[in-house]
Each structure stands twice: as C-alpha cells, then as structure tokens.
Amino acid sequence: SYELTQPPSVSVSPGQTASITCSGDKLGDKYACWYQQKPGQSPVLVIYQDTKRPSGIPERFSGSNSGNTATLTISGTQAMDEAEYYCQAWDSNTAVFGGGTKLTVL
Amino acid sequence: QITLKESGPTLVKPTQTLTLTCTFSGFSLRTSGVGVGWIRQPPGKALEWLALIYWDDDKWYRPSLKSRLTITKDTSKNQVVLTMTNMDPVDTGTYYCAHRLSGGGWGFDYWGQGTLVTVSS
C-alpha cells in the first residue's frame, strides 16, 4: 500500500519560514493536499492540487510537489500557525494521509 | 454554505457493528463530481481515511478495512451512512465526514465537527 512520510516535528521562530516535507514513491506524479489541524478542531484544507489555496487561506501558505517530495511552506510564520499538519495524496482512488507534523512556533 | 455533521453512538461494545450518519447541507449528492468521505483519528494519532462515495454511487474503501466497511447514500435525506462491523478497541477515535470533488487532486474541503466513538465493554 502507498505510504506518505512526514517528519514528526518542525520548529520555527515567529516571522521565519517553515517548511514541512512529505515523501512518497513518485509523489510528484500525484496531486498532494495539505491540512492544518489545531487541538480539538477538525482539519482544515490549506493546499490542494499541490499549489492551490482554498478561499480564505492566507497567502503565506504555499505548496510544491516534485519527484518524491511535496513541501508545505509557511512564510512569515505566525503564532496562530502552530498546529499539526497532514499531507494527503490519492492513490488509485484511495486517499492516503501522512503521519502528521507538529509545527511549533517558538 | 456547506456544512456536515456526524451522528451516531458514542460507545459501542467489541464485536458490535458501528453505524454513523453524516447529514449535510449546502450541496447535493445528485450533483456530478460530488463525493463524501469518512476519515477517522485515534486519540493522539494521525488521520486515517476510511471510505468515499460519489454522486454516481461509485464507492471506495481503505483496503485494509474493506471487509468491515459499507458506505451508502440517501440523496433524498442528504445523508451518507458508514457501517463498520466487528468493532474493536483499536477502532476508538474521532470519526469525521468530509466533502470533496472528484478528480484532479481535490482534497477534502469541508469537514464535519467529528464524533468520538469509544469501543469498550
């Protein structure tokens, strides 16, 4: 079965750029999505089709996907961006989620 | 606007069957391209996709749980129902339903609030 691998944690200082990676076999041949989940809340889609932002998602969130790695980049990270982030891809009409990355803003 | 809400039992016993209902508004499962999926999250753990049903009644399941899952839709009631048989304590977690559009890398763009299901005798 297809697997997506994320680092368990990433730390960033306020105002700096955070990058969260997601690795999977030939992931660049698929579309990647990213979700933000804060404690006690439902996930929120922040990136779809590798690079697109849903309405209402700040411009500081961006995505890329090439080779075996998709990357979520948060520019000018704010304290409110501290959350768990999950990547997701589609493999033969089944959805696969990564294990999640805890982003800490300190 | 699009909303989804999960409902069902909060406590089930091992070996029992779980039935969860997702009631939605703001879209129709008669509309081409529309789908509703179920995703769960064990306490403190990652999201895990379970099943997906589309407007044309196409259905997809998590391969490792396919034998235990059934997803159906009632377009007249704007509901999607997930049943999971032979529940086990490891199935404890928050169960979400979510909307997506088929094809082209669309994600799950609207989520319900989730419902916590505990499996215990």
PDB file of N, CA and C in Angstrom, chain B residues 2-100:
ATOM      1  N   ILE B   2     -21.712  25.176   2.858  1.00  0.00           N
ATOM      2  CA  ILE B   2     -21.628  23.726   3.047  1.00  0.00           C
ATOM      3  C   ILE B   2     -21.354  23.398   4.501  1.00  0.00           C
ATOM      4  N   THR B   3     -22.177  22.521   5.050  1.00  0.00           N
ATOM      5  CA  THR B   3     -21.949  22.006   6.402  1.00  0.00           C
ATOM      6  C   THR B   3     -22.179  20.507   6.405  1.00  0.00           C
ATOM      7  N   LEU B   4     -21.486  19.835   7.303  1.00  0.00           N
ATOM      8  CA  LEU B   4     -21.635  18.397   7.502  1.00  0.00           C
ATOM      9  C   LEU B   4     -21.627  18.137   9.007  1.00  0.00           C
ATOM     10  N   LYS B   5     -22.402  17.139   9.422  1.00  0.00           N
ATOM     11  CA  LYS B   5     -22.446  16.794  10.839  1.00  0.00           C
ATOM     12  C   LYS B   5     -22.590  15.293  10.991  1.00  0.00           C
ATOM     13  N   GLU B   6     -21.735  14.727  11.820  1.00  0.00           N
ATOM     14  CA  GLU B   6     -21.739  13.305  12.088  1.00  0.00           C
ATOM     15  C   GLU B   6     -22.633  12.992  13.292  1.00  0.00           C
ATOM     16  N   SER B   7     -23.263  11.840  13.254  1.00  0.00           N
ATOM     17  CA  SER B   7     -24.059  11.402  14.393  1.00  0.00           C
ATOM     18  C   SER B   7     -23.973   9.900  14.502  1.00  0.00           C
ATOM     19  N   GLY B   8     -24.156   9.431  15.732  1.00  0.00           N
ATOM     20  CA  GLY B   8     -24.090   8.005  15.973  1.00  0.00           C
ATOM     21  C   GLY B   8     -23.775   7.735  17.431  1.00  0.00           C
ATOM     22  N   PRO B   9     -23.574   6.478  17.787  1.00  0.00           N
ATOM     23  CA  PRO B   9     -23.309   6.139  19.186  1.00  0.00           C
ATOM     24  C   PRO B   9     -21.939   6.607  19.631  1.00  0.00           C
ATOM     25  N   THR B  10     -21.848   6.960  20.892  1.00  0.00           N
ATOM     26  CA  THR B  10     -20.553   7.369  21.435  1.00  0.00           C
ATOM     27  C   THR B  10     -19.804   6.180  22.018  1.00  0.00           C
ATOM     28  N   LEU B  11     -20.550   5.115  22.343  1.00  0.00           N
ATOM     29  CA  LEU B  11     -19.951   3.932  22.950  1.00  0.00           C
ATOM     30  C   LEU B  11     -20.496   2.679  22.271  1.00  0.00           C
ATOM     31  N   VAL B  12     -19.609   1.833  21.825  1.00  0.00           N
ATOM     32  CA  VAL B  12     -20.005   0.539  21.280  1.00  0.00           C
ATOM     33  C   VAL B  12     -19.161  -0.547  21.936  1.00  0.00           C
ATOM     34  N   LYS B  13     -19.743  -1.742  21.986  1.00  0.00           N
ATOM     35  CA  LYS B  13     -19.025  -2.869  22.599  1.00  0.00           C
ATOM     36  C   LYS B  13     -18.209  -3.596  21.538  1.00  0.00           C
ATOM     37  N   PRO B  14     -17.134  -4.221  21.948  1.00  0.00           N
ATOM     38  CA  PRO B  14     -16.365  -5.039  20.998  1.00  0.00           C
ATOM     39  C   PRO B  14     -17.253  -6.070  20.328  1.00  0.00           C
ATOM     40  N   THR B  15     -17.005  -6.292  19.054  1.00  0.00           N
ATOM     41  CA  THR B  15     -17.712  -7.193  18.132  1.00  0.00           C
ATOM     42  C   THR B  15     -18.991  -6.568  17.580  1.00  0.00           C
ATOM     43  N   GLN B  16     -19.474  -5.492  18.160  1.00  0.00           N
ATOM     44  CA  GLN B  16     -20.694  -4.866  17.637  1.00  0.00           C
ATOM     45  C   GLN B  16     -20.427  -4.141  16.318  1.00  0.00           C
ATOM     46  N   THR B  17     -21.527  -3.774  15.657  1.00  0.00           N
ATOM     47  CA  THR B  17     -21.436  -3.000  14.419  1.00  0.00           C
ATOM     48  C   THR B  17     -21.711  -1.532  14.708  1.00  0.00           C
ATOM     49  N   LEU B  18     -20.847  -0.680  14.179  1.00  0.00           N
ATOM     50  CA  LEU B  18     -20.998   0.770  14.321  1.00  0.00           C
ATOM     51  C   LEU B  18     -21.707   1.321  13.092  1.00  0.00           C
ATOM     52  N   THR B  19     -22.709   2.161  13.341  1.00  0.00           N
ATOM     53  CA  THR B  19     -23.381   2.859  12.250  1.00  0.00           C
ATOM     54  C   THR B  19     -23.317   4.351  12.501  1.00  0.00           C
ATOM     55  N   LEU B  20     -22.692   5.061  11.591  1.00  0.00           N
ATOM     56  CA  LEU B  20     -22.557   6.513  11.679  1.00  0.00           C
ATOM     57  C   LEU B  20     -23.273   7.172  10.507  1.00  0.00           C
ATOM     58  N   THR B  21     -23.902   8.302  10.797  1.00  0.00           N
ATOM     59  CA  THR B  21     -24.613   9.047   9.771  1.00  0.00           C
ATOM     60  C   THR B  21     -23.994  10.429   9.609  1.00  0.00           C
ATOM     61  N   CYS B  22     -23.785  10.805   8.377  1.00  0.00           N
ATOM     62  CA  CYS B  22     -23.317  12.152   8.036  1.00  0.00           C
ATOM     63  C   CYS B  22     -24.476  12.883   7.370  1.00  0.00           C
ATOM     64  N   THR B  23     -24.953  13.936   8.013  1.00  0.00           N
ATOM     65  CA  THR B  23     -26.038  14.740   7.457  1.00  0.00           C
ATOM     66  C   THR B  23     -25.447  16.051   6.973  1.00  0.00           C
ATOM     67  N   PHE B  24     -25.694  16.382   5.718  1.00  0.00           N
ATOM     68  CA  PHE B  24     -25.038  17.545   5.135  1.00  0.00           C
ATOM     69  C   PHE B  24     -26.041  18.512   4.519  1.00  0.00           C
ATOM     70  N   SER B  25     -25.573  19.718   4.283  1.00  0.00           N
ATOM     71  CA  SER B  25     -26.377  20.734   3.608  1.00  0.00           C
ATOM     72  C   SER B  25     -25.452  21.618   2.787  1.00  0.00           C
ATOM     73  N   GLY B  26     -26.041  22.314   1.845  1.00  0.00           N
ATOM     74  CA  GLY B  26     -25.264  23.220   1.008  1.00  0.00           C
ATOM     75  C   GLY B  26     -24.755  22.599  -0.276  1.00  0.00           C
ATOM     76  N   PHE B  27     -24.963  21.302  -0.459  1.00  0.00           N
ATOM     77  CA  PHE B  27     -24.615  20.634  -1.703  1.00  0.00           C
ATOM     78  C   PHE B  27     -25.504  19.394  -1.833  1.00  0.00           C
ATOM     79  N   SER B  28     -25.476  18.792  -3.020  1.00  0.00           N
ATOM     80  CA  SER B  28     -26.284  17.614  -3.261  1.00  0.00           C
ATOM     81  C   SER B  28     -25.417  16.490  -3.803  1.00  0.00           C
ATOM     82  N   LEU B  29     -25.704  15.286  -3.357  1.00  0.00           N
ATOM     83  CA  LEU B  29     -25.019  14.112  -3.895  1.00  0.00           C
ATOM     84  C   LEU B  29     -25.656  13.645  -5.193  1.00  0.00           C
ATOM     85  N   ARG B  30     -26.532  14.468  -5.745  1.00  0.00           N
ATOM     86  CA  ARG B  30     -27.030  14.220  -7.108  1.00  0.00           C
ATOM     87  C   ARG B  30     -26.179  14.984  -8.116  1.00  0.00           C
ATOM     88  N   THR B  31     -25.341  15.881  -7.621  1.00  0.00           N
ATOM     89  CA  THR B  31     -24.536  16.747  -8.491  1.00  0.00           C
ATOM     90  C   THR B  31     -23.281  16.027  -8.966  1.00  0.00           C
ATOM     91  N   SER B  32     -23.054  16.047 -10.255  1.00  0.00           N
ATOM     92  CA  SER B  32     -21.893  15.384 -10.833  1.00  0.00           C
ATOM     93  C   SER B  32     -20.586  15.858 -10.195  1.00  0.00           C
ATOM     94  N   GLY B  33     -19.772  14.888  -9.812  1.00  0.00           N
ATOM     95  CA  GLY B  33     -18.457  15.189  -9.266  1.00  0.00           C
ATOM     96  C   GLY B  33     -18.374  15.264  -7.762  1.00  0.00           C
ATOM     97  N   VAL B  34     -19.510  15.269  -7.094  1.00  0.00           N
ATOM     98  CA  VAL B  34     -19.515  15.444  -5.640  1.00  0.00           C
ATOM     99  C   VAL B  34     -19.315  14.115  -4.921  1.00  0.00           C
ATOM    100  N   GLY B  35     -18.557  14.150  -3.859  1.00  0.00           N
ATOM    101  CA  GLY B  35     -18.335  12.969  -3.037  1.00  0.00           C
ATOM    102  C   GLY B  35     -18.332  13.309  -1.562  1.00  0.00           C
ATOM    103  N   VAL B  36     -18.557  12.292  -0.734  1.00  0.00           N
ATOM    104  CA  VAL B  36     -18.470  12.419   0.722  1.00  0.00           C
ATOM    105  C   VAL B  36     -17.626  11.265   1.239  1.00  0.00           C
ATOM    106  N   GLY B  37     -16.668  11.598   2.068  1.00  0.00           N
ATOM    107  CA  GLY B  37     -15.782  10.590   2.618  1.00  0.00           C
ATOM    108  C   GLY B  37     -15.848  10.537   4.131  1.00  0.00           C
ATOM    109  N   TRP B  38     -15.327   9.434   4.670  1.00  0.00           N
ATOM    110  CA  TRP B  38     -15.176   9.264   6.116  1.00  0.00           C
ATOM    111  C   TRP B  38     -13.696   9.119   6.438  1.00  0.00           C
ATOM    112  N   ILE B  39     -13.291   9.828   7.471  1.00  0.00           N
ATOM    113  CA  ILE B  39     -11.913   9.800   7.946  1.00  0.00           C
ATOM    114  C   ILE B  39     -11.967   9.675   9.464  1.00  0.00           C
ATOM    115  N   ARG B  40     -11.072   8.871  10.043  1.00  0.00           N
ATOM    116  CA  ARG B  40     -11.063   8.755  11.493  1.00  0.00           C
ATOM    117  C   ARG B  40      -9.698   9.142  12.050  1.00  0.00           C
ATOM    118  N   GLN B  41      -9.703   9.355  13.371  1.00  0.00           N
ATOM    119  CA  GLN B  41      -8.463   9.759  14.033  1.00  0.00           C
ATOM    120  C   GLN B  41      -8.434   9.182  15.437  1.00  0.00           C
ATOM    121  N   PRO B  42      -7.645   8.143  15.658  1.00  0.00           N
ATOM    122  CA  PRO B  42      -7.475   7.629  17.021  1.00  0.00           C
ATOM    123  C   PRO B  42      -6.905   8.722  17.916  1.00  0.00           C
ATOM    124  N   PRO B  43      -7.186   8.664  19.206  1.00  0.00           N
ATOM    125  CA  PRO B  43      -6.697   9.714  20.113  1.00  0.00           C
ATOM    126  C   PRO B  43      -5.191   9.906  20.009  1.00  0.00           C
ATOM    127  N   GLY B  44      -4.775  11.139  19.738  1.00  0.00           N
ATOM    128  CA  GLY B  44      -3.360  11.458  19.664  1.00  0.00           C
ATOM    129  C   GLY B  44      -2.636  10.931  18.441  1.00  0.00           C
ATOM    130  N   LYS B  45      -3.389  10.411  17.482  1.00  0.00           N
ATOM    131  CA  LYS B  45      -2.743   9.822  16.310  1.00  0.00           C
ATOM    132  C   LYS B  45      -3.165  10.527  15.020  1.00  0.00           C
ATOM    133  N   ALA B  46      -2.694   9.986  13.908  1.00  0.00           N
ATOM    134  CA  ALA B  46      -2.880  10.628  12.616  1.00  0.00           C
ATOM    135  C   ALA B  46      -4.260  10.348  12.013  1.00  0.00           C
ATOM    136  N   LEU B  47      -4.595  11.134  11.030  1.00  0.00           N
ATOM    137  CA  LEU B  47      -5.820  10.924  10.258  1.00  0.00           C
ATOM    138  C   LEU B  47      -5.708   9.646   9.441  1.00  0.00           C
ATOM    139  N   GLU B  48      -6.827   8.967   9.290  1.00  0.00           N
ATOM    140  CA  GLU B  48      -6.863   7.693   8.565  1.00  0.00           C
ATOM    141  C   GLU B  48      -8.120   7.670   7.710  1.00  0.00           C
ATOM    142  N   TRP B  49      -7.951   7.665   6.395  1.00  0.00           N
ATOM    143  CA  TRP B  49      -9.099   7.643   5.500  1.00  0.00           C
ATOM    144  C   TRP B  49      -9.769   6.271   5.524  1.00  0.00           C
ATOM    145  N   LEU B  50     -11.111   6.261   5.498  1.00  0.00           N
ATOM    146  CA  LEU B  50     -11.851   5.002   5.581  1.00  0.00           C
ATOM    147  C   LEU B  50     -12.613   4.665   4.297  1.00  0.00           C
ATOM    148  N   ALA B  51     -13.413   5.611   3.820  1.00  0.00           N
ATOM    149  CA  ALA B  51     -14.297   5.289   2.701  1.00  0.00           C
ATOM    150  C   ALA B  51     -14.750   6.565   2.016  1.00  0.00           C
ATOM    151  N   LEU B  52     -15.264   6.382   0.787  1.00  0.00           N
ATOM    152  CA  LEU B  52     -15.687   7.522  -0.023  1.00  0.00           C
ATOM    153  C   LEU B  52     -16.797   7.077  -0.952  1.00  0.00           C
ATOM    154  N   ILE B  53     -17.827   7.906  -1.093  1.00  0.00           N
ATOM    155  CA  ILE B  53     -18.903   7.614  -2.035  1.00  0.00           C
ATOM    156  C   ILE B  53     -19.140   8.848  -2.891  1.00  0.00           C
ATOM    157  N   TYR B  54     -19.409   8.617  -4.187  1.00  0.00           N
ATOM    158  CA  TYR B  54     -19.616   9.697  -5.132  1.00  0.00           C
ATOM    159  C   TYR B  54     -21.059   9.770  -5.593  1.00  0.00           C
ATOM    160  N   TRP B  55     -21.354  10.870  -6.282  1.00  0.00           N
ATOM    161  CA  TRP B  55     -22.700  11.130  -6.764  1.00  0.00           C
ATOM    162  C   TRP B  55     -23.242   9.981  -7.633  1.00  0.00           C
ATOM    163  N   ASP B  56     -22.336   9.277  -8.331  1.00  0.00           N
ATOM    164  CA  ASP B  56     -22.769   8.204  -9.232  1.00  0.00           C
ATOM    165  C   ASP B  56     -22.783   6.850  -8.534  1.00  0.00           C
ATOM    166  N   ASP B  57     -22.677   6.870  -7.178  1.00  0.00           N
ATOM    167  CA  ASP B  57     -22.691   5.671  -6.327  1.00  0.00           C
ATOM    168  C   ASP B  57     -21.403   4.864  -6.432  1.00  0.00           C
ATOM    169  N   ASP B  58     -20.385   5.434  -7.038  1.00  0.00           N
ATOM    170  CA  ASP B  58     -19.066   4.815  -7.009  1.00  0.00           C
ATOM    171  C   ASP B  58     -18.566   4.842  -5.564  1.00  0.00           C
ATOM    172  N   LYS B  59     -18.007   3.720  -5.104  1.00  0.00           N
ATOM    173  CA  LYS B  59     -17.590   3.600  -3.708  1.00  0.00           C
ATOM    174  C   LYS B  59     -16.146   3.108  -3.621  1.00  0.00           C
ATOM    175  N   TRP B  60     -15.431   3.658  -2.661  1.00  0.00           N
ATOM    176  CA  TRP B  60     -14.037   3.270  -2.471  1.00  0.00           C
ATOM    177  C   TRP B  60     -13.770   3.089  -0.984  1.00  0.00           C
ATOM    178  N   TYR B  61     -12.954   2.068  -0.648  1.00  0.00           N
ATOM    179  CA  TYR B  61     -12.695   1.741   0.746  1.00  0.00           C
ATOM    180  C   TYR B  61     -11.203   1.621   1.024  1.00  0.00           C
ATOM    181  N   ARG B  62     -10.856   1.867   2.279  1.00  0.00           N
ATOM    182  CA  ARG B  62      -9.499   1.623   2.729  1.00  0.00           C
ATOM    183  C   ARG B  62      -9.245   0.120   2.561  1.00  0.00           C
ATOM    184  N   PRO B  63      -8.224  -0.249   1.812  1.00  0.00           N
ATOM    185  CA  PRO B  63      -8.038  -1.680   1.507  1.00  0.00           C
ATOM    186  C   PRO B  63      -7.982  -2.573   2.732  1.00  0.00           C
ATOM    187  N   SER B  64      -7.301  -2.129   3.789  1.00  0.00           N
ATOM    188  CA  SER B  64      -7.130  -2.982   4.969  1.00  0.00           C
ATOM    189  C   SER B  64      -8.416  -3.155   5.760  1.00  0.00           C
ATOM    190  N   LEU B  65      -9.422  -2.314   5.511  1.00  0.00           N
ATOM    191  CA  LEU B  65     -10.686  -2.392   6.267  1.00  0.00           C
ATOM    192  C   LEU B  65     -11.881  -2.702   5.363  1.00  0.00           C
ATOM    193  N   LYS B  66     -11.598  -2.979   4.107  1.00  0.00           N
ATOM    194  CA  LYS B  66     -12.672  -3.113   3.127  1.00  0.00           C
ATOM    195  C   LYS B  66     -13.724  -4.144   3.542  1.00  0.00           C
ATOM    196  N   SER B  67     -13.290  -5.239   4.148  1.00  0.00           N
ATOM    197  CA  SER B  67     -14.230  -6.302   4.510  1.00  0.00           C
ATOM    198  C   SER B  67     -15.171  -5.877   5.641  1.00  0.00           C
ATOM    199  N   ARG B  68     -14.841  -4.834   6.359  1.00  0.00           N
ATOM    200  CA  ARG B  68     -15.635  -4.413   7.513  1.00  0.00           C
ATOM    201  C   ARG B  68     -16.488  -3.165   7.237  1.00  0.00           C
ATOM    202  N   LEU B  69     -16.257  -2.506   6.135  1.00  0.00           N
ATOM    203  CA  LEU B  69     -16.888  -1.206   5.874  1.00  0.00           C
ATOM    204  C   LEU B  69     -17.952  -1.283   4.786  1.00  0.00           C
ATOM    205  N   THR B  70     -19.010  -0.494   4.996  1.00  0.00           N
ATOM    206  CA  THR B  70     -20.008  -0.282   3.955  1.00  0.00           C
ATOM    207  C   THR B  70     -20.418   1.183   3.986  1.00  0.00           C
ATOM    208  N   ILE B  71     -20.399   1.834   2.845  1.00  0.00           N
ATOM    209  CA  ILE B  71     -20.822   3.230   2.745  1.00  0.00           C
ATOM    210  C   ILE B  71     -22.010   3.317   1.787  1.00  0.00           C
ATOM    211  N   THR B  72     -23.024   4.058   2.200  1.00  0.00           N
ATOM    212  CA  THR B  72     -24.216   4.223   1.369  1.00  0.00           C
ATOM    213  C   THR B  72     -24.656   5.683   1.428  1.00  0.00           C
ATOM    214  N   LYS B  73     -25.521   6.059   0.493  1.00  0.00           N
ATOM    215  CA  LYS B  73     -26.033   7.418   0.489  1.00  0.00           C
ATOM    216  C   LYS B  73     -27.542   7.415   0.348  1.00  0.00           C
ATOM    217  N   ASP B  74     -28.160   8.433   0.927  1.00  0.00           N
ATOM    218  CA  ASP B  74     -29.593   8.671   0.769  1.00  0.00           C
ATOM    219  C   ASP B  74     -29.719  10.104   0.295  1.00  0.00           C
ATOM    220  N   THR B  75     -29.829  10.274  -1.012  1.00  0.00           N
ATOM    221  CA  THR B  75     -29.818  11.620  -1.578  1.00  0.00           C
ATOM    222  C   THR B  75     -31.051  12.422  -1.176  1.00  0.00           C
ATOM    223  N   SER B  76     -32.148  11.738  -0.913  1.00  0.00           N
ATOM    224  CA  SER B  76     -33.367  12.458  -0.528  1.00  0.00           C
ATOM    225  C   SER B  76     -33.255  13.067   0.857  1.00  0.00           C
ATOM    226  N   LYS B  77     -32.435  12.433   1.697  1.00  0.00           N
ATOM    227  CA  LYS B  77     -32.248  12.937   3.063  1.00  0.00           C
ATOM    228  C   LYS B  77     -30.948  13.723   3.218  1.00  0.00           C
ATOM    229  N   ASN B  78     -30.162  13.805   2.159  1.00  0.00           N
ATOM    230  CA  ASN B  78     -28.832  14.428   2.250  1.00  0.00           C
ATOM    231  C   ASN B  78     -27.997  13.777   3.349  1.00  0.00           C
ATOM    232  N   GLN B  79     -27.914  12.470   3.284  1.00  0.00           N
ATOM    233  CA  GLN B  79     -27.164  11.711   4.277  1.00  0.00           C
ATOM    234  C   GLN B  79     -26.263  10.659   3.625  1.00  0.00           C
ATOM    235  N   VAL B  80     -25.148  10.414   4.305  1.00  0.00           N
ATOM    236  CA  VAL B  80     -24.258   9.322   3.963  1.00  0.00           C
ATOM    237  C   VAL B  80     -24.060   8.487   5.226  1.00  0.00           C
ATOM    238  N   VAL B  81     -24.177   7.194   5.104  1.00  0.00           N
ATOM    239  CA  VAL B  81     -24.079   6.290   6.245  1.00  0.00           C
ATOM    240  C   VAL B  81     -22.864   5.379   6.086  1.00  0.00           C
ATOM    241  N   LEU B  82     -22.113   5.252   7.165  1.00  0.00           N
ATOM    242  CA  LEU B  82     -20.973   4.337   7.210  1.00  0.00           C
ATOM    243  C   LEU B  82     -21.251   3.274   8.252  1.00  0.00           C
ATOM    244  N   THR B  83     -21.116   2.027   7.881  1.00  0.00           N
ATOM    245  CA  THR B  83     -21.188   0.952   8.863  1.00  0.00           C
ATOM    246  C   THR B  83     -19.839   0.239   8.930  1.00  0.00           C
ATOM    247  N   MET B  84     -19.458  -0.094  10.133  1.00  0.00           N
ATOM    248  CA  MET B  84     -18.204  -0.814  10.379  1.00  0.00           C
ATOM    249  C   MET B  84     -18.520  -1.980  11.302  1.00  0.00           C
ATOM    250  N   THR B  85     -18.247  -3.172  10.838  1.00  0.00           N
ATOM    251  CA  THR B  85     -18.577  -4.364  11.603  1.00  0.00           C
ATOM    252  C   THR B  85     -17.435  -4.767  12.532  1.00  0.00           C
ATOM    253  N   ASN B  86     -17.756  -5.650  13.471  1.00  0.00           N
ATOM    254  CA  ASN B  86     -16.761  -6.270  14.328  1.00  0.00           C
ATOM    255  C   ASN B  86     -15.833  -5.240  14.974  1.00  0.00           C
ATOM    256  N   MET B  87     -16.420  -4.291  15.666  1.00  0.00           N
ATOM    257  CA  MET B  87     -15.641  -3.212  16.278  1.00  0.00           C
ATOM    258  C   MET B  87     -14.706  -3.748  17.354  1.00  0.00           C
ATOM    259  N   ASP B  88     -13.565  -3.073  17.452  1.00  0.00           N
ATOM    260  CA  ASP B  88     -12.506  -3.463  18.392  1.00  0.00           C
ATOM    261  C   ASP B  88     -12.033  -2.204  19.115  1.00  0.00           C
ATOM    262  N   PRO B  89     -11.469  -2.330  20.302  1.00  0.00           N
ATOM    263  CA  PRO B  89     -10.964  -1.134  20.993  1.00  0.00           C
ATOM    264  C   PRO B  89     -10.012  -0.279  20.161  1.00  0.00           C
ATOM    265  N   VAL B  90      -9.270  -0.884  19.231  1.00  0.00           N
ATOM    266  CA  VAL B  90      -8.362  -0.078  18.404  1.00  0.00           C
ATOM    267  C   VAL B  90      -9.121   0.823  17.430  1.00  0.00           C
ATOM    268  N   ASP B  91     -10.415   0.602  17.278  1.00  0.00           N
ATOM    269  CA  ASP B  91     -11.239   1.453  16.414  1.00  0.00           C
ATOM    270  C   ASP B  91     -11.726   2.705  17.137  1.00  0.00           C
ATOM    271  N   THR B  92     -11.374   2.842  18.397  1.00  0.00           N
ATOM    272  CA  THR B  92     -11.716   4.042  19.150  1.00  0.00           C
ATOM    273  C   THR B  92     -11.085   5.271  18.513  1.00  0.00           C
ATOM    274  N   GLY B  93     -11.887   6.318  18.377  1.00  0.00           N
ATOM    275  CA  GLY B  93     -11.360   7.549  17.816  1.00  0.00           C
ATOM    276  C   GLY B  93     -12.460   8.506  17.402  1.00  0.00           C
ATOM    277  N   THR B  94     -12.049   9.626  16.844  1.00  0.00           N
ATOM    278  CA  THR B  94     -12.992  10.597  16.319  1.00  0.00           C
ATOM    279  C   THR B  94     -13.210  10.309  14.841  1.00  0.00           C
ATOM    280  N   TYR B  95     -14.463  10.222  14.462  1.00  0.00           N
ATOM    281  CA  TYR B  95     -14.842   9.912  13.089  1.00  0.00           C
ATOM    282  C   TYR B  95     -15.398  11.178  12.433  1.00  0.00           C
ATOM    283  N   TYR B  96     -14.809  11.531  11.296  1.00  0.00           N
ATOM    284  CA  TYR B  96     -15.223  12.721  10.546  1.00  0.00           C
ATOM    285  C   TYR B  96     -15.815  12.328   9.201  1.00  0.00           C
ATOM    286  N   CYS B  97     -16.794  13.098   8.752  1.00  0.00           N
ATOM    287  CA  CYS B  97     -17.178  13.020   7.354  1.00  0.00           C
ATOM    288  C   CYS B  97     -16.758  14.327   6.678  1.00  0.00           C
ATOM    289  N   ALA B  98     -16.526  14.258   5.381  1.00  0.00           N
ATOM    290  CA  ALA B  98     -15.986  15.423   4.673  1.00  0.00           C
ATOM    291  C   ALA B  98     -16.419  15.397   3.213  1.00  0.00           C
ATOM    292  N   HIS B  99     -16.513  16.562   2.621  1.00  0.00           N
ATOM    293  CA  HIS B  99     -16.911  16.752   1.228  1.00  0.00           C
ATOM    294  C   HIS B  99     -15.684  16.841   0.345  1.00  0.00           C
ATOM    295  N   ARG B 100     -15.787  16.276  -0.848  1.00  0.00           N
ATOM    296  CA  ARG B 100     -14.736  16.522  -1.839  1.00  0.00           C
ATOM    297  C   ARG B 100     -15.342  16.482  -3.227  1.00  0.00           C
TER     298      ARG B 100
END
